[in-house]
Amino acid sequence: MSTKKKIGIGVISLGWMGRLHARSYRTVSERFPELDAEARLVVAADPVEQARRTATQDLGFERARADYRELLADPEVEAVSICAPNYLHEEIALAAVEAGKPFWVEKPVGVSAEQARRVAHAATSAGLVTAVGFNYRHAPAIEYMRHLVRSGALGRITNVRVWFIADYNSSPLGPLTWRASRKRAGAGVVCDLMSHGADLAQYVVGRIASVTAITDTFITERPIPITTGIGHSGFEIGDEVGPVENEDYVGMLVRFDGGVVGTMESSRVSVGPRAEYVVEVYGTGGSARWNFERLNELQVCTTADAGPVHGYTRAMAGPDWGEWSRYQPAIGTSMGFDDLKSVEAAQFLRSVLTGEQRAPSAADAWCAAEVDEAVVASAADSGWHDVAHVDLPTTFDA
Ligand SMILES: NC(=O)c1ccc[n+]([C@@H]2O[C@H](COP(=O)([O-])OP(=O)(O)OC[C@H]3O[C@@H](n4cnc5c(N)ncnc54)[C@H](O)[C@@H]3O)[C@@H](O)[C@H]2O)c1
């Protein structure tokens, strides 16, 4: 029998992310043995009966409840995941703070910067650690890119290109889910995908200071689903259609603190790229490029390599990059998307155990939300907008 410390976990909402959080907690004991801890999946909460059945029968939860308030009131729950649609994040996170429970919440935190601000301040005032689902940070290649930038290996950073181009809603027959509702999602692709892009840019380069943006909605109505699905899949659609209330596309120019400039672009309806999430950083001494579709690779070119075969080196993840060696024991083998979440679960549990903020924090999410808010404002009036200052420490400033 294990002598490790058990941490009682509650997961709220058992859709795509809730199931992934649950699976990720289970990996921590083996992948991060030095924590000497293991997650105990105590309670799941979801109003959908089938989700509750999956929680107890397939994911290993001891019990399941329809109302998340019962989960938060459970004395055996010591840490909480919040994986509900965006409009519920603030309400649930503030209830978690009230219950004195540290939480790992999915991005974006809420449907506005104001909601993200309230959550970040409430957690900080209560002295609670948090985590936010900015999982792409944990790609070993991104960690290594950040190291290249911060160590000066690419010289003075001059410009950045970030694009998050997906096809998950490219079919006009794609269902009208909560993601297309202003009330339940907030902005569209700006909140959904570009919140990741804003966080990655800030994690690798630094805070974004101002933006100008255009947005558009290319598919303005969609069929209303007649059954629920998970994430973007599994919905059956009926004959009725409803309006898409938020944007499918955003294009932005950005300025960072310190003068770096850049372009950022995101779409949820592009035909071709499946999940082409790209970060490129250019400096006076070199550049580095990463694409999520090639998660384990980093392209690097520096002036030190100048010569007749000057060009990009395609490097593959290995022991010197991030947490790769915890997942793969042989060079050339690859980590996957779910592993990034496993790293996040470990960072969260480490924070819970030590009281030291390790994972992307609610303040980091507020920072990304202020970028999103400035983007939406700029798209409305075509001007440049300063990103409102976030007066809490972030993990990427460190
Ligand atoms: N980090 C990432 O890469 C990533 C990827 C996908 C989604 N997300 C985020 O995760 C969150 C959830 O997205 P998803 O794709 O898992 O959604 P989903 O639609 O698959 O699941 C949502 C779940 O919430 C449940 N729910 C609805 N009302 C509820 C309530 N009142 N109380 C408790 N549960 C309730 C639903 O029954 C469903 O099980 C969103 O904020 C989304 O932006 C993050």
Short mmCIF file of C-alpha atoms and ligand atoms in Angstrom, two decimals:
data_model
loop_
_atom_site.label_atom_id
_atom_site.label_comp_id
_atom_site.label_asym_id
_atom_site.label_seq_id
_atom_site.Cartn_x
_atom_site.Cartn_y
_atom_site.Cartn_z
CA MET A 1 0.00 0.00 0.00
CA SER A 2 1.27 3.48 -0.90
CA THR A 3 2.63 5.60 1.94
CA LYS A 4 2.51 8.75 -0.17
CA LYS A 5 0.54 11.78 0.97
CA LYS A 6 -2.95 11.67 -0.55
CA ILE A 7 -4.44 14.90 -1.90
CA GLY A 8 -8.24 14.83 -2.19
CA ILE A 9 -9.34 16.17 -5.57
CA GLY A 10 -12.68 17.47 -6.82
CA VAL A 11 -13.22 18.02 -10.55
CA ILE A 12 -16.08 20.29 -11.60
CA SER A 13 -17.46 19.54 -15.10
CA LEU A 14 -16.63 16.34 -16.90
CA GLY A 15 -16.40 17.44 -20.53
CA TRP A 16 -13.20 17.36 -22.60
CA MET A 17 -11.09 19.24 -20.08
CA GLY A 18 -12.61 17.78 -16.92
CA ARG A 19 -11.85 14.25 -18.09
CA LEU A 20 -8.35 15.31 -19.02
CA HIS A 21 -7.74 16.97 -15.65
CA ALA A 22 -8.90 13.77 -13.94
CA ARG A 23 -6.55 11.59 -16.04
CA SER A 24 -3.69 14.05 -15.51
CA TYR A 25 -3.89 13.99 -11.72
CA ARG A 26 -3.42 10.22 -11.89
CA THR A 27 -0.08 10.59 -13.68
CA VAL A 28 1.56 12.82 -11.07
CA SER A 29 2.56 10.18 -8.54
CA GLU A 30 4.60 8.21 -11.11
CA ARG A 31 5.97 11.09 -13.25
CA PHE A 32 6.90 13.36 -10.32
CA PRO A 33 7.87 10.89 -7.56
CA GLU A 34 9.80 13.54 -5.63
CA LEU A 35 6.48 15.12 -4.63
CA ASP A 36 5.85 11.99 -2.59
CA ALA A 37 2.14 12.57 -3.15
CA GLU A 38 -0.71 11.07 -5.08
CA ALA A 39 -4.05 12.47 -6.11
CA ARG A 40 -7.17 10.82 -4.78
CA LEU A 41 -10.11 11.48 -7.09
CA VAL A 42 -12.81 12.10 -4.49
CA VAL A 43 -15.74 13.88 -6.15
CA ALA A 44 -16.74 14.92 -9.66
CA ALA A 45 -19.59 17.38 -10.28
CA ASP A 46 -21.59 17.72 -13.49
CA PRO A 47 -25.32 18.29 -14.07
CA VAL A 48 -25.33 15.65 -16.84
CA GLU A 49 -26.03 12.16 -15.52
CA GLN A 50 -23.94 10.39 -18.17
CA ALA A 51 -20.92 12.52 -17.20
CA ARG A 52 -21.36 11.53 -13.56
CA ARG A 53 -21.54 7.86 -14.56
CA THR A 54 -18.31 8.21 -16.55
CA ALA A 55 -16.70 9.86 -13.52
CA THR A 56 -17.35 6.97 -11.17
CA GLN A 57 -17.28 4.05 -13.62
CA ASP A 58 -14.39 5.02 -15.91
CA LEU A 59 -12.35 7.79 -14.32
CA GLY A 60 -12.14 6.37 -10.82
CA PHE A 61 -13.93 9.04 -8.78
CA GLU A 62 -15.31 7.83 -5.47
CA ARG A 63 -18.55 9.77 -5.90
CA ALA A 64 -20.27 12.21 -8.26
CA ARG A 65 -22.69 15.05 -7.65
CA ALA A 66 -24.91 17.17 -9.88
CA ASP A 67 -24.24 20.43 -8.01
CA TYR A 68 -20.68 21.73 -7.72
CA ARG A 69 -21.54 23.36 -4.36
CA GLU A 70 -21.75 19.91 -2.77
CA LEU A 71 -18.26 19.16 -4.09
CA LEU A 72 -16.87 22.37 -2.61
CA ALA A 73 -18.52 21.63 0.74
CA ASP A 74 -16.98 18.15 0.91
CA PRO A 75 -14.30 18.16 3.64
CA GLU A 76 -12.32 15.45 1.84
CA VAL A 77 -11.77 17.72 -1.18
CA GLU A 78 -8.51 19.64 -0.73
CA ALA A 79 -7.97 20.96 -4.27
CA VAL A 80 -10.39 21.64 -7.12
CA SER A 81 -10.43 21.67 -10.92
CA ILE A 82 -12.86 24.04 -12.63
CA CYS A 83 -13.55 22.86 -16.19
CA ALA A 84 -16.98 24.36 -16.85
CA PRO A 85 -17.85 26.60 -19.80
CA ASN A 86 -16.34 30.08 -19.40
CA TYR A 87 -19.40 31.88 -17.99
CA LEU A 88 -19.30 29.68 -14.87
CA HIS A 89 -15.61 30.15 -14.07
CA GLU A 90 -15.93 33.30 -11.95
CA GLU A 91 -18.88 32.06 -9.91
CA ILE A 92 -17.24 28.69 -9.21
CA ALA A 93 -13.75 30.10 -8.57
CA LEU A 94 -15.10 32.65 -6.07
CA ALA A 95 -17.05 29.84 -4.36
CA ALA A 96 -13.81 27.79 -4.20
CA VAL A 97 -12.05 30.76 -2.58
CA GLU A 98 -14.93 31.07 -0.11
CA ALA A 99 -14.49 27.36 0.71
CA GLY A 100 -10.73 27.89 1.15
CA LYS A 101 -9.81 25.45 -1.65
CA PRO A 102 -6.94 26.04 -4.10
CA PHE A 103 -8.11 25.65 -7.70
CA TRP A 104 -6.95 24.81 -11.23
CA VAL A 105 -9.26 26.62 -13.63
CA GLU A 106 -9.45 26.36 -17.40
CA LYS A 107 -8.69 29.28 -19.65
CA PRO A 108 -9.99 31.87 -20.29
CA VAL A 109 -10.85 32.68 -16.67
CA GLY A 110 -14.39 33.99 -17.12
CA VAL A 111 -15.88 35.94 -19.99
CA SER A 112 -14.17 39.30 -19.36
CA ALA A 113 -11.01 40.83 -17.93
CA GLU A 114 -13.07 42.13 -15.02
CA GLN A 115 -14.09 38.57 -14.08
CA ALA A 116 -10.49 37.36 -14.38
CA ARG A 117 -9.35 40.29 -12.22
CA ARG A 118 -11.87 39.47 -9.49
CA VAL A 119 -10.82 35.81 -9.46
CA ALA A 120 -7.09 36.63 -9.34
CA HIS A 121 -7.51 39.17 -6.55
CA ALA A 122 -9.80 36.91 -4.50
CA ALA A 123 -7.34 33.98 -4.68
CA THR A 124 -4.38 36.22 -3.86
CA SER A 125 -6.15 37.88 -0.91
CA ALA A 126 -7.08 34.45 0.45
CA GLY A 127 -3.48 33.23 0.03
CA LEU A 128 -4.59 30.38 -2.24
CA VAL A 129 -2.41 28.95 -5.00
CA THR A 130 -4.02 28.56 -8.42
CA ALA A 131 -3.35 27.01 -11.80
CA VAL A 132 -4.71 27.92 -15.23
CA GLY A 133 -4.98 25.72 -18.32
CA PHE A 134 -2.24 27.40 -20.36
CA ASN A 135 -0.92 23.92 -21.24
CA TYR A 136 1.10 24.90 -24.33
CA ARG A 137 3.64 26.53 -22.01
CA HIS A 138 4.63 23.07 -20.87
CA ALA A 139 5.73 21.87 -24.30
CA PRO A 140 9.45 21.17 -23.81
CA ALA A 141 10.22 23.10 -27.01
CA ILE A 142 8.44 26.19 -25.64
CA GLU A 143 10.40 25.93 -22.40
CA TYR A 144 13.59 25.71 -24.44
CA MET A 145 12.55 28.62 -26.67
CA ARG A 146 11.99 30.71 -23.53
CA HIS A 147 15.44 29.72 -22.31
CA LEU A 148 16.96 30.79 -25.67
CA VAL A 149 15.19 34.15 -25.46
CA ARG A 150 16.02 34.85 -21.84
CA SER A 151 19.63 33.67 -22.05
CA GLY A 152 20.30 36.08 -24.94
CA ALA A 153 21.12 33.26 -27.36
CA LEU A 154 18.93 34.94 -30.03
CA GLY A 155 20.41 38.40 -29.41
CA ARG A 156 18.06 41.33 -28.81
CA ILE A 157 14.52 40.18 -29.55
CA THR A 158 12.99 42.35 -32.25
CA ASN A 159 9.74 40.75 -33.40
CA VAL A 160 7.34 37.91 -32.82
CA ARG A 161 4.76 36.04 -34.89
CA VAL A 162 2.06 34.05 -33.14
CA TRP A 163 -0.80 32.36 -34.90
CA PHE A 164 -3.40 29.93 -33.62
CA ILE A 165 -5.22 28.69 -36.70
CA ALA A 166 -7.67 25.80 -36.32
CA ASP A 167 -10.36 24.14 -38.37
CA TYR A 168 -12.57 22.93 -35.55
CA ASN A 169 -15.51 25.05 -36.73
CA SER A 170 -14.68 25.26 -40.45
CA SER A 171 -17.77 23.29 -41.49
CA PRO A 172 -20.95 25.41 -41.69
CA LEU A 173 -22.67 22.29 -40.32
CA GLY A 174 -20.57 22.47 -37.15
CA PRO A 175 -22.91 22.79 -34.14
CA LEU A 176 -23.83 26.02 -32.37
CA THR A 177 -22.21 25.24 -29.01
CA TRP A 178 -21.69 27.43 -25.93
CA ARG A 179 -18.47 28.67 -27.59
CA ALA A 180 -20.50 30.77 -30.06
CA SER A 181 -22.54 32.47 -27.32
CA ARG A 182 -21.41 35.88 -26.02
CA LYS A 183 -23.01 35.23 -22.65
CA ARG A 184 -21.51 31.80 -22.14
CA ALA A 185 -18.11 32.16 -23.88
CA GLY A 186 -17.42 35.91 -23.99
CA ALA A 187 -15.45 36.75 -27.13
CA GLY A 188 -15.06 33.98 -29.73
CA VAL A 189 -11.69 32.87 -31.01
CA VAL A 190 -10.08 35.74 -29.07
CA CYS A 191 -11.05 34.12 -25.76
CA ASP A 192 -10.85 30.54 -26.97
CA LEU A 193 -7.56 30.25 -28.87
CA MET A 194 -5.91 33.67 -28.72
CA SER A 195 -5.91 33.59 -24.91
CA HIS A 196 -3.39 30.75 -25.32
CA GLY A 197 -1.47 32.79 -27.91
CA ALA A 198 -1.36 35.87 -25.68
CA ASP A 199 -0.13 33.79 -22.77
CA LEU A 200 2.55 32.05 -24.83
CA ALA A 201 3.79 35.35 -26.24
CA GLN A 202 3.97 36.82 -22.73
CA TYR A 203 5.57 33.68 -21.30
CA VAL A 204 8.32 33.62 -23.91
CA VAL A 205 8.89 37.35 -24.54
CA GLY A 206 7.21 39.50 -21.84
CA ARG A 207 4.12 41.58 -21.24
CA ILE A 208 2.12 42.88 -24.19
CA ALA A 209 1.70 46.66 -23.87
CA SER A 210 -0.67 47.64 -26.69
CA VAL A 211 -2.62 46.16 -29.58
CA THR A 212 -4.63 47.00 -32.65
CA ALA A 213 -6.89 44.37 -34.14
CA ILE A 214 -9.55 43.40 -36.62
CA THR A 215 -12.07 40.62 -36.10
CA ASP A 216 -14.68 38.99 -38.31
CA THR A 217 -17.30 36.26 -38.24
CA PHE A 218 -17.26 34.19 -41.43
CA ILE A 219 -20.01 31.69 -40.58
CA THR A 220 -22.80 33.72 -39.04
CA GLU A 221 -25.30 30.98 -38.22
CA ARG A 222 -25.01 27.33 -37.30
CA PRO A 223 -27.31 24.38 -36.66
CA ILE A 224 -28.53 23.99 -33.09
CA PRO A 225 -27.42 20.67 -31.59
CA ILE A 226 -30.05 18.22 -30.40
CA THR A 227 -27.64 16.17 -28.29
CA THR A 228 -24.68 17.22 -26.14
CA GLY A 229 -21.11 16.46 -27.12
CA ILE A 230 -17.66 16.78 -25.64
CA GLY A 231 -15.30 19.57 -26.65
CA HIS A 232 -15.94 20.04 -30.38
CA SER A 233 -17.17 16.50 -31.11
CA GLY A 234 -20.10 14.17 -30.76
CA PHE A 235 -22.99 16.62 -31.26
CA GLU A 236 -26.00 15.66 -33.38
CA ILE A 237 -27.57 18.63 -35.13
CA GLY A 238 -31.20 19.40 -35.93
CA ASP A 239 -32.83 21.48 -38.70
CA GLU A 240 -32.99 24.71 -36.70
CA VAL A 241 -30.18 27.26 -36.88
CA GLY A 242 -29.12 30.05 -34.54
CA PRO A 243 -26.77 33.05 -34.72
CA VAL A 244 -23.02 32.90 -34.05
CA GLU A 245 -22.61 35.79 -31.61
CA ASN A 246 -18.84 36.17 -31.49
CA GLU A 247 -15.89 36.32 -33.89
CA ASP A 248 -14.35 33.46 -35.90
CA TYR A 249 -11.18 35.38 -36.77
CA VAL A 250 -8.79 37.92 -35.26
CA GLY A 251 -5.72 39.61 -36.73
CA MET A 252 -3.56 41.81 -34.50
CA LEU A 253 -0.48 44.00 -34.36
CA VAL A 254 1.16 44.13 -30.94
CA ARG A 255 3.82 46.03 -29.02
CA PHE A 256 5.47 44.49 -25.99
CA ASP A 257 6.94 46.28 -22.98
CA GLY A 258 10.53 47.02 -24.00
CA GLY A 259 9.68 47.66 -27.65
CA VAL A 260 9.45 44.20 -29.27
CA VAL A 261 6.76 44.23 -31.98
CA GLY A 262 4.74 41.44 -33.48
CA THR A 263 1.78 40.06 -35.38
CA MET A 264 -0.78 37.64 -34.02
CA GLU A 265 -3.61 35.90 -35.82
CA SER A 266 -6.21 33.30 -34.90
CA SER A 267 -9.07 31.52 -36.60
CA ARG A 268 -11.40 28.68 -35.68
CA VAL A 269 -12.78 28.20 -39.19
CA SER A 270 -9.75 27.79 -41.47
CA VAL A 271 -9.78 24.87 -43.89
CA GLY A 272 -6.40 23.17 -43.97
CA PRO A 273 -4.56 23.75 -40.71
CA ARG A 274 -5.94 21.42 -38.05
CA ALA A 275 -4.37 22.98 -34.95
CA GLU A 276 -1.55 25.09 -36.31
CA TYR A 277 -0.48 26.86 -33.15
CA VAL A 278 2.74 28.63 -33.93
CA VAL A 279 5.17 30.85 -32.02
CA GLU A 280 8.10 32.42 -33.84
CA VAL A 281 10.62 34.70 -32.11
CA TYR A 282 13.17 36.72 -34.07
CA GLY A 283 16.23 38.44 -32.62
CA THR A 284 19.40 40.13 -33.83
CA GLY A 285 21.34 36.90 -33.22
CA GLY A 286 18.86 34.28 -34.42
CA SER A 287 15.33 32.98 -34.36
CA ALA A 288 13.31 30.05 -33.06
CA ARG A 289 10.04 28.61 -34.40
CA TRP A 290 7.56 26.15 -32.86
CA ASN A 291 4.37 24.61 -34.23
CA PHE A 292 2.04 22.57 -32.00
CA GLU A 293 1.38 20.22 -34.94
CA ARG A 294 5.05 19.27 -34.47
CA LEU A 295 4.97 19.47 -30.71
CA ASN A 296 8.35 17.85 -30.12
CA GLU A 297 10.36 19.94 -32.56
CA LEU A 298 11.97 23.36 -32.45
CA GLN A 299 13.49 25.12 -35.42
CA VAL A 300 16.48 27.26 -34.50
CA CYS A 301 18.79 29.40 -36.60
CA THR A 302 21.52 31.65 -35.21
CA THR A 303 24.14 33.92 -36.72
CA ALA A 304 26.73 31.64 -35.10
CA ASP A 305 25.75 29.05 -37.74
CA ALA A 306 26.33 31.47 -40.64
CA GLY A 307 28.13 29.81 -43.54
CA PRO A 308 27.40 28.07 -46.80
CA VAL A 309 24.69 25.88 -45.22
CA HIS A 310 23.14 28.62 -43.10
CA GLY A 311 19.54 27.79 -42.18
CA TYR A 312 17.26 26.25 -39.61
CA THR A 313 18.28 23.32 -37.47
CA ARG A 314 15.34 21.05 -36.66
CA ALA A 315 16.01 20.02 -33.08
CA MET A 316 13.96 17.37 -31.30
CA ALA A 317 12.90 17.39 -27.66
CA GLY A 318 15.33 15.69 -25.31
CA PRO A 319 16.44 15.61 -21.70
CA ASP A 320 17.58 19.27 -21.62
CA TRP A 321 14.15 20.59 -22.54
CA GLY A 322 11.48 21.16 -19.88
CA GLU A 323 9.96 18.01 -18.40
CA TRP A 324 10.52 15.79 -21.46
CA SER A 325 12.67 13.20 -19.65
CA ARG A 326 9.87 12.44 -17.19
CA TYR A 327 7.73 11.23 -20.09
CA GLN A 328 10.10 9.53 -22.50
CA PRO A 329 13.17 7.42 -21.79
CA ALA A 330 14.49 7.32 -25.38
CA ILE A 331 15.56 10.20 -27.65
CA GLY A 332 13.31 10.63 -30.67
CA THR A 333 10.14 9.53 -28.90
CA SER A 334 7.44 12.13 -28.49
CA MET A 335 5.26 13.67 -25.82
CA GLY A 336 1.61 14.37 -26.63
CA PHE A 337 -1.08 16.94 -25.77
CA ASP A 338 -2.28 15.03 -22.69
CA ASP A 339 1.27 15.03 -21.29
CA LEU A 340 1.25 18.84 -21.25
CA LYS A 341 -1.75 18.67 -18.94
CA SER A 342 0.04 16.13 -16.79
CA VAL A 343 2.87 18.66 -16.29
CA GLU A 344 0.26 21.25 -15.34
CA ALA A 345 -1.35 18.88 -12.82
CA ALA A 346 2.07 18.32 -11.24
CA GLN A 347 2.78 22.04 -11.08
CA PHE A 348 -0.58 22.60 -9.43
CA LEU A 349 -0.12 19.84 -6.85
CA ARG A 350 3.43 21.02 -6.15
CA SER A 351 1.99 24.49 -5.50
CA VAL A 352 -0.69 23.02 -3.22
CA LEU A 353 1.91 21.05 -1.27
CA THR A 354 4.46 23.86 -0.90
CA GLY A 355 2.22 26.94 -0.93
CA GLU A 356 4.53 28.37 -3.61
CA GLN A 357 2.87 29.43 -6.90
CA ARG A 358 4.43 27.22 -9.63
CA ALA A 359 1.76 26.71 -12.27
CA PRO A 360 0.43 29.44 -14.61
CA SER A 361 -1.61 31.52 -12.17
CA ALA A 362 -4.94 33.31 -12.07
CA ALA A 363 -2.94 36.55 -12.31
CA ASP A 364 -1.35 35.24 -15.53
CA ALA A 365 -4.85 34.54 -16.85
CA TRP A 366 -5.96 38.04 -15.91
CA CYS A 367 -2.97 39.37 -17.88
CA ALA A 368 -4.03 37.38 -20.97
CA ALA A 369 -7.64 38.52 -20.45
CA GLU A 370 -6.55 42.17 -20.47
CA VAL A 371 -4.89 41.54 -23.85
CA ASP A 372 -8.14 39.93 -25.08
CA GLU A 373 -10.15 42.89 -23.78
CA ALA A 374 -7.88 45.41 -25.55
CA VAL A 375 -8.22 43.36 -28.76
CA VAL A 376 -12.02 43.42 -28.60
CA ALA A 377 -12.00 47.18 -27.92
CA SER A 378 -9.62 47.80 -30.81
CA ALA A 379 -11.70 45.71 -33.19
CA ALA A 380 -14.68 47.91 -32.28
CA ASP A 381 -13.04 51.31 -32.87
CA SER A 382 -10.05 50.46 -35.12
CA GLY A 383 -7.62 52.23 -32.77
CA TRP A 384 -4.55 51.20 -30.81
CA HIS A 385 -5.40 50.18 -27.24
CA ASP A 386 -3.08 49.97 -24.27
CA VAL A 387 -3.37 46.73 -22.32
CA ALA A 388 -4.55 47.56 -18.79
CA HIS A 389 -1.87 47.00 -16.18
CA VAL A 390 -2.13 43.90 -14.01
CA ASP A 391 -0.99 44.82 -10.51
CA LEU A 392 -0.25 41.29 -9.29
CA PRO A 393 2.95 39.30 -9.81
CA THR A 394 2.81 36.81 -12.66
CA THR A 395 4.77 33.59 -13.10
CA PHE A 396 6.14 34.70 -16.48
CA ASP A 397 7.67 37.90 -15.10
CA ALA A 398 9.76 35.73 -12.78
N1 LIG B 1 -6.50 24.26 -22.13
C1 LIG B 1 -6.99 23.88 -23.29
O1 LIG B 1 -6.26 23.59 -24.24
C2 LIG B 1 -8.48 23.79 -23.45
C3 LIG B 1 -9.05 22.99 -24.44
C4 LIG B 1 -10.44 22.89 -24.50
C5 LIG B 1 -11.23 23.62 -23.61
N2 LIG B 1 -10.65 24.43 -22.70
C6 LIG B 1 -11.47 25.19 -21.74
O2 LIG B 1 -12.06 24.26 -20.82
C7 LIG B 1 -13.36 24.69 -20.46
C8 LIG B 1 -14.36 23.58 -20.78
O3 LIG B 1 -14.27 23.26 -22.17
P1 LIG B 1 -14.61 21.77 -22.68
O4 LIG B 1 -14.17 21.70 -24.08
O5 LIG B 1 -14.14 20.78 -21.69
O6 LIG B 1 -16.20 21.87 -22.62
P2 LIG B 1 -17.25 20.71 -22.83
O7 LIG B 1 -18.40 21.35 -23.53
O8 LIG B 1 -16.62 19.49 -23.38
O9 LIG B 1 -17.68 20.36 -21.31
C9 LIG B 1 -18.34 21.26 -20.49
C10 LIG B 1 -18.89 20.48 -19.31
O10 LIG B 1 -19.44 21.41 -18.38
C11 LIG B 1 -20.60 20.83 -17.81
N3 LIG B 1 -21.44 21.84 -17.20
C12 LIG B 1 -22.37 22.63 -17.79
N4 LIG B 1 -23.00 23.37 -16.83
C13 LIG B 1 -22.44 23.05 -15.65
C14 LIG B 1 -22.68 23.45 -14.29
N5 LIG B 1 -23.60 24.35 -13.97
N6 LIG B 1 -21.91 22.90 -13.31
C15 LIG B 1 -20.96 21.99 -13.60
N7 LIG B 1 -20.72 21.56 -14.86
C16 LIG B 1 -21.45 22.09 -15.87
C17 LIG B 1 -21.24 20.13 -19.00
O11 LIG B 1 -22.20 19.17 -18.59
C18 LIG B 1 -20.02 19.49 -19.68
O12 LIG B 1 -19.75 18.22 -19.13
C19 LIG B 1 -13.61 25.99 -21.23
O13 LIG B 1 -13.33 27.07 -20.40
C20 LIG B 1 -12.62 25.93 -22.39
O14 LIG B 1 -12.22 27.20 -22.84
C21 LIG B 1 -9.29 24.50 -22.57
#
